[in-house]
Amino acid sequence: MKVAKFGGTSLASAEQIKKVCSIVLADDARKIVVVSAPGKRHKQDTKVTDLLIALAERYLMNGEAEVELEAVISRYREIAAGLELEADIVQVIEADLRSRLTGDASSAEKVMDGIKAAGEDNSAKIVARFLQSRGVEAHYVNPKEAGLLVSDEHGNAQVLPESYANLHDLRERSGILVFPGFFGFSPAGDIVTFSRGGSDITGSILAAAVEAELYENFTDVDSVFAANPNMVQNPQEIRELTYREMRELSYAGFSVFHDEALIPAFRAGIPVCIKNTNNPAAPGTMIVFERKGNGNPVVGIASDSGFCSIYVSKYLMNREIGFGRRLLQILEEEELSYEHTPSGIDDISIILRDSRLTPEVETRIVDRIKRELAADNIVIERNLSMIMIVGEGMRHNVGTTARAATALARASVNIEMINQGSSEVSMMFGVKAEDTEKAVRAIYEQFFQNHQ
Ligand code: ASP
């Protein structure tokens, strides 16, 4: 049994949905189909999820949102017409959206999540209906009835362990099961969504729960590329990646796959394949436990902007017991999560997402570090990018750091920070945001174009 997940561009129009259904029907093992909300039909288009967020915001502010509601309904109307479905499906969708607006309004978060989830939920109903219209046994599956339970962190849910046993029972059902991605239900029965792009997570949870032989993730590119094609011309396609490599790459900006989506499949030992709905014959990228090296220590280069660092120095920091703990405790008390902490003998940097460190929090933290830890120097640096060089081969290869650093020096990129993860699967360079593209290109050339 395979679980096939289709992303937003695969659901964006009737034409795309027809491709999805042909792919599903081309392989009998594709029994569970997970769908996203309709995404962009072209570059300037708006995803249905974004239309739904605008709808919820408007409704929460004004108590009505007819214009925004119509924008969502018209996307589904166009899809239903293109698939020649009976018109009642549009009425069903409209009634569903209206009932979400008038549902439990005890908190804005609940209203928002209820509406956001409508994109995937109605996609799933449409796909099931289309398959049925072609004489195929297909069923829409309601995540509540199937038992996909999640924590009640709205917009950022995490799966609860009991979901796996509940969802295991889907194996016994007949026909093709069409399951909406992106949301589950809290134990109290509320809709709660994962973070953005979270349909990948749903697919991974289902693949683990039903012990699928393969989790196929259909998107709109032939494979994962060794670097962002917007920064590097015609980057190499990656055929095979390990889970750890993929996790590092998606964390640092490879948007093909949600960075939290690997864990369920990984724990259950299920291979993942990234494929293209628009070119299903292409082999795609396989994500596996182990892969054979090809001589290149690096498999991919990712970059992500929006970081900042808090640099703290104090003479003899290395001898002061509890300094690190007290420093991190200040962050904890300010409810800040941090990303990395490269350190030296007398200094330490804490790297955070820029958006988390508001000016008020910054002032408070700097003041507390000065007072409570008697630090000599504290410097906050904003607008940093992280360049992540990833590859299992780096562990056994001498000189990778030197090659990367030399490439950056030749491109006149100043390195603000270097951090090599303890796993040695990745190495990270902090650079000024404006140097990001230059840095990625220089490192790509070093490892992929000069690579003997
Ligand atoms: N539709 C949701 C989003 O745009 C989830 C997804 O597509 O995976 O974030």
CSV table of C-alpha atoms in Angstrom, one decimal, residues 21-255:
chain,number,residue,atom,x,y,z
A,21,CYS,CA,-6.6,11.1,-10.6
A,22,SER,CA,-4.7,9.5,-13.6
A,23,ILE,CA,-1.6,9.1,-11.4
A,24,VAL,CA,-3.7,7.5,-8.6
A,25,LEU,CA,-5.4,5.1,-11.0
A,26,ALA,CA,-2.1,4.2,-12.7
A,27,ASP,CA,-1.0,2.2,-9.6
A,28,ASP,CA,-3.3,-0.1,-7.6
A,29,ALA,CA,-1.1,0.3,-4.6
A,30,ARG,CA,-2.0,4.0,-4.3
A,31,LYS,CA,-4.8,3.5,-1.8
A,32,ILE,CA,-4.6,6.5,0.4
A,33,VAL,CA,-4.5,9.9,-1.3
A,34,VAL,CA,-3.8,13.0,0.7
A,35,VAL,CA,-4.7,16.4,-0.8
A,36,SER,CA,-3.8,20.0,-0.2
A,37,ALA,CA,-6.0,23.0,-0.8
A,38,PRO,CA,-6.0,24.4,-4.4
A,39,GLY,CA,-2.8,26.3,-4.8
A,40,LYS,CA,-1.6,28.8,-7.3
A,41,ARG,CA,-2.6,28.3,-11.0
A,42,HIS,CA,0.1,30.8,-12.0
A,43,LYS,CA,2.7,32.9,-10.4
A,44,GLN,CA,0.5,35.9,-9.5
A,45,ASP,CA,-2.4,33.7,-8.3
A,46,THR,CA,-3.5,33.4,-4.6
A,47,LYS,CA,-3.7,30.0,-2.8
A,48,VAL,CA,-7.1,29.0,-1.5
A,49,THR,CA,-5.5,28.8,2.0
A,50,ASP,CA,-4.5,32.5,1.7
A,51,LEU,CA,-8.0,33.4,0.5
A,52,LEU,CA,-9.4,31.5,3.5
A,53,ILE,CA,-7.1,33.4,5.9
A,54,ALA,CA,-8.2,36.7,4.4
A,55,LEU,CA,-11.8,35.5,4.8
A,56,ALA,CA,-11.4,34.6,8.4
A,57,GLU,CA,-9.6,37.8,9.3
A,58,ARG,CA,-12.3,39.9,7.6
A,59,TYR,CA,-15.1,37.9,9.3
A,60,LEU,CA,-13.4,38.2,12.7
A,61,MET,CA,-13.1,42.0,12.3
A,62,ASN,CA,-16.5,42.8,10.6
A,63,GLY,CA,-18.8,39.9,11.3
A,64,GLU,CA,-19.3,39.4,7.6
A,65,ALA,CA,-17.0,38.6,4.7
A,66,GLU,CA,-19.2,38.0,1.6
A,67,VAL,CA,-16.7,39.2,-0.9
A,68,GLU,CA,-13.9,37.0,0.5
A,69,LEU,CA,-16.4,34.1,0.7
A,70,GLU,CA,-17.3,34.5,-2.9
A,71,ALA,CA,-13.6,34.5,-3.9
A,72,VAL,CA,-13.2,31.1,-2.3
A,73,ILE,CA,-16.4,29.6,-3.7
A,74,SER,CA,-15.6,30.8,-7.2
A,75,ARG,CA,-12.3,28.8,-7.1
A,76,TYR,CA,-14.3,25.6,-6.3
A,77,ARG,CA,-17.0,26.5,-8.8
A,78,GLU,CA,-14.5,26.7,-11.6
A,79,ILE,CA,-12.9,23.4,-10.6
A,80,ALA,CA,-16.3,21.6,-10.2
A,81,ALA,CA,-17.3,22.9,-13.7
A,82,GLY,CA,-14.0,21.8,-15.3
A,83,LEU,CA,-14.5,18.3,-13.8
A,84,GLU,CA,-18.1,18.3,-14.9
A,85,LEU,CA,-19.3,17.5,-11.5
A,86,GLU,CA,-23.0,18.0,-10.5
A,87,ALA,CA,-23.5,21.5,-9.4
A,88,ASP,CA,-24.7,20.4,-5.9
A,89,ILE,CA,-21.1,20.0,-4.8
A,90,VAL,CA,-20.6,23.7,-4.9
A,91,GLN,CA,-23.7,24.2,-2.7
A,92,VAL,CA,-22.3,21.6,-0.3
A,93,ILE,CA,-19.0,23.6,-0.2
A,94,GLU,CA,-20.8,26.9,0.3
A,95,ALA,CA,-22.9,25.5,3.1
A,96,ASP,CA,-19.8,24.0,4.7
A,97,LEU,CA,-18.0,27.4,4.6
A,98,ARG,CA,-20.9,29.2,6.0
A,99,SER,CA,-21.3,26.8,8.9
A,100,ARG,CA,-17.6,27.3,9.7
A,101,LEU,CA,-18.2,31.0,10.0
A,102,THR,CA,-21.1,30.5,12.4
A,103,GLY,CA,-19.5,27.7,14.4
A,104,ASP,CA,-17.8,27.9,17.8
A,105,ALA,CA,-16.6,31.5,18.1
A,106,SER,CA,-15.2,31.2,21.6
A,107,SER,CA,-11.7,32.2,20.3
A,108,ALA,CA,-10.4,33.8,17.2
A,109,GLU,CA,-7.8,31.0,16.8
A,110,LYS,CA,-10.6,28.4,16.6
A,111,VAL,CA,-12.5,30.3,14.0
A,112,MET,CA,-9.3,30.9,12.0
A,113,ASP,CA,-8.3,27.2,12.1
A,114,GLY,CA,-11.8,26.0,11.3
A,115,ILE,CA,-11.8,28.2,8.2
A,116,LYS,CA,-8.2,27.5,7.1
A,117,ALA,CA,-8.9,23.8,7.1
A,118,ALA,CA,-11.8,24.2,4.7
A,119,GLY,CA,-9.4,24.3,1.7
A,120,GLU,CA,-8.1,20.8,2.1
A,121,ASP,CA,-11.4,19.4,3.4
A,122,ASN,CA,-13.3,20.5,0.3
A,123,SER,CA,-10.4,19.5,-2.0
A,124,ALA,CA,-10.7,16.0,-0.7
A,125,LYS,CA,-14.5,16.0,-1.2
A,126,ILE,CA,-14.0,17.1,-4.8
A,127,VAL,CA,-11.4,14.6,-5.6
A,128,ALA,CA,-13.4,11.7,-4.1
A,129,ARG,CA,-16.5,12.9,-6.1
A,130,PHE,CA,-14.5,13.1,-9.3
A,131,LEU,CA,-13.1,9.6,-8.9
A,132,GLN,CA,-16.7,8.3,-8.2
A,133,SER,CA,-17.9,10.1,-11.3
A,134,ARG,CA,-15.5,7.9,-13.3
A,135,GLY,CA,-16.9,4.8,-11.7
A,136,VAL,CA,-14.1,4.3,-9.2
A,137,GLU,CA,-14.8,3.3,-5.6
A,138,ALA,CA,-13.5,6.3,-3.7
A,139,HIS,CA,-14.4,7.7,-0.3
A,140,TYR,CA,-13.7,11.0,1.4
A,141,VAL,CA,-12.3,10.4,4.8
A,142,ASN,CA,-13.1,12.7,7.7
A,143,PRO,CA,-10.0,13.1,9.9
A,144,LYS,CA,-12.2,13.3,13.0
A,145,GLU,CA,-14.0,10.1,12.3
A,146,ALA,CA,-10.7,8.4,11.3
A,147,GLY,CA,-9.1,9.5,14.6
A,148,LEU,CA,-6.3,12.0,13.6
A,149,LEU,CA,-5.8,13.6,17.0
A,150,VAL,CA,-3.5,16.5,17.5
A,151,SER,CA,-2.4,18.9,20.2
A,152,ASP,CA,-4.5,22.0,20.6
A,153,GLU,CA,-1.7,24.3,19.4
A,154,HIS,CA,-3.7,26.2,16.8
A,155,GLY,CA,-1.8,26.8,13.6
A,156,ASN,CA,1.1,24.7,14.9
A,157,ALA,CA,-0.4,21.3,15.9
A,158,GLN,CA,1.6,18.2,16.7
A,159,VAL,CA,0.2,14.7,16.2
A,160,LEU,CA,-0.8,12.8,19.4
A,161,PRO,CA,0.6,9.3,19.6
A,162,GLU,CA,-2.8,7.5,19.8
A,163,SER,CA,-3.5,8.7,16.2
A,164,TYR,CA,-1.3,6.0,14.8
A,165,ALA,CA,-3.4,3.1,16.2
A,166,ASN,CA,-6.6,4.9,15.1
A,167,LEU,CA,-5.4,5.5,11.6
A,168,HIS,CA,-4.0,2.0,11.2
A,169,ASP,CA,-7.6,0.8,10.8
A,170,LEU,CA,-7.8,2.6,7.4
A,171,ARG,CA,-5.9,-0.4,6.0
A,172,GLU,CA,-9.1,-2.4,6.3
A,173,ARG,CA,-11.3,0.0,4.3
A,174,SER,CA,-12.1,-0.7,0.7
A,175,GLY,CA,-11.6,1.6,-2.3
A,176,ILE,CA,-9.4,4.7,-2.6
A,177,LEU,CA,-9.4,6.8,0.5
A,178,VAL,CA,-9.2,10.6,-0.1
A,179,PHE,CA,-7.9,12.3,3.1
A,180,PRO,CA,-7.6,16.0,3.5
A,181,GLY,CA,-4.2,17.2,4.6
A,182,PHE,CA,-3.2,20.0,7.0
A,183,PHE,CA,-5.4,19.5,10.0
A,184,GLY,CA,-6.6,17.1,12.7
A,185,PHE,CA,-8.8,17.4,15.8
A,186,SER,CA,-7.9,18.2,19.4
A,187,PRO,CA,-9.1,15.8,22.1
A,188,ALA,CA,-11.8,18.4,22.8
A,189,GLY,CA,-13.0,18.0,19.2
A,190,ASP,CA,-11.8,21.3,17.7
A,191,ILE,CA,-10.2,21.5,14.3
A,192,VAL,CA,-6.5,22.4,14.7
A,193,THR,CA,-4.1,23.0,11.7
A,194,PHE,CA,-0.5,22.1,11.4
A,195,SER,CA,1.9,24.9,10.4
A,196,ARG,CA,1.8,26.2,6.8
A,197,GLY,CA,2.6,23.5,4.2
A,198,GLY,CA,1.4,20.9,6.8
A,199,SER,CA,-0.3,18.5,4.4
A,200,ASP,CA,3.1,16.9,4.0
A,201,ILE,CA,2.9,16.1,7.7
A,202,THR,CA,-0.6,14.5,7.3
A,203,GLY,CA,0.8,12.3,4.5
A,204,SER,CA,3.7,11.2,6.6
A,205,ILE,CA,1.5,10.4,9.6
A,206,LEU,CA,-0.8,8.3,7.5
A,207,ALA,CA,2.1,6.5,5.8
A,208,ALA,CA,3.5,5.6,9.2
A,209,ALA,CA,0.1,4.6,10.6
A,210,VAL,CA,-0.9,2.2,7.8
A,211,GLU,CA,2.7,0.9,7.4
A,212,ALA,CA,2.8,2.0,3.8
A,213,GLU,CA,5.5,0.5,1.5
A,214,LEU,CA,6.2,4.1,0.2
A,215,TYR,CA,5.1,7.6,0.9
A,216,GLU,CA,4.9,9.5,-2.4
A,217,ASN,CA,4.9,13.2,-2.2
A,218,PHE,CA,3.7,14.8,-5.5
A,219,THR,CA,4.7,18.4,-6.1
A,220,ASP,CA,5.5,20.5,-9.2
A,221,VAL,CA,9.2,19.9,-9.7
A,222,ASP,CA,10.9,16.8,-11.0
A,223,SER,CA,13.1,16.4,-8.0
A,224,VAL,CA,14.9,18.0,-5.2
A,225,PHE,CA,17.7,20.2,-6.5
A,226,ALA,CA,21.2,20.6,-5.1
A,227,ALA,CA,20.5,24.3,-4.7
A,228,ASN,CA,17.7,26.8,-5.1
A,229,PRO,CA,17.1,27.1,-8.9
A,230,ASN,CA,16.3,30.8,-8.3
A,231,MET,CA,19.8,31.3,-7.2
A,232,VAL,CA,21.8,28.8,-9.2
A,233,GLN,CA,21.2,28.1,-12.9
A,234,ASN,CA,20.2,24.6,-13.7
A,235,PRO,CA,21.3,23.0,-10.4
A,236,GLN,CA,21.9,19.3,-10.3
A,237,GLU,CA,18.9,17.0,-9.5
A,238,ILE,CA,19.3,14.9,-6.4
A,239,ARG,CA,18.3,11.3,-7.0
A,240,GLU,CA,18.8,10.0,-3.4
A,241,LEU,CA,18.9,11.7,0.0
A,242,THR,CA,19.0,10.3,3.5
A,243,TYR,CA,16.4,11.4,6.0
A,244,ARG,CA,19.0,13.4,7.9
A,245,GLU,CA,20.1,15.2,4.8
A,246,MET,CA,16.6,16.1,3.8
A,247,ARG,CA,15.7,17.2,7.3
A,248,GLU,CA,18.6,19.6,7.3
A,249,LEU,CA,17.9,20.9,3.8
A,250,SER,CA,14.2,21.5,4.4
A,251,TYR,CA,14.9,23.2,7.7
A,252,ALA,CA,17.1,25.7,5.9
A,253,GLY,CA,14.8,26.7,3.2
A,254,PHE,CA,14.3,23.8,0.8
A,255,SER,CA,10.5,24.3,0.5
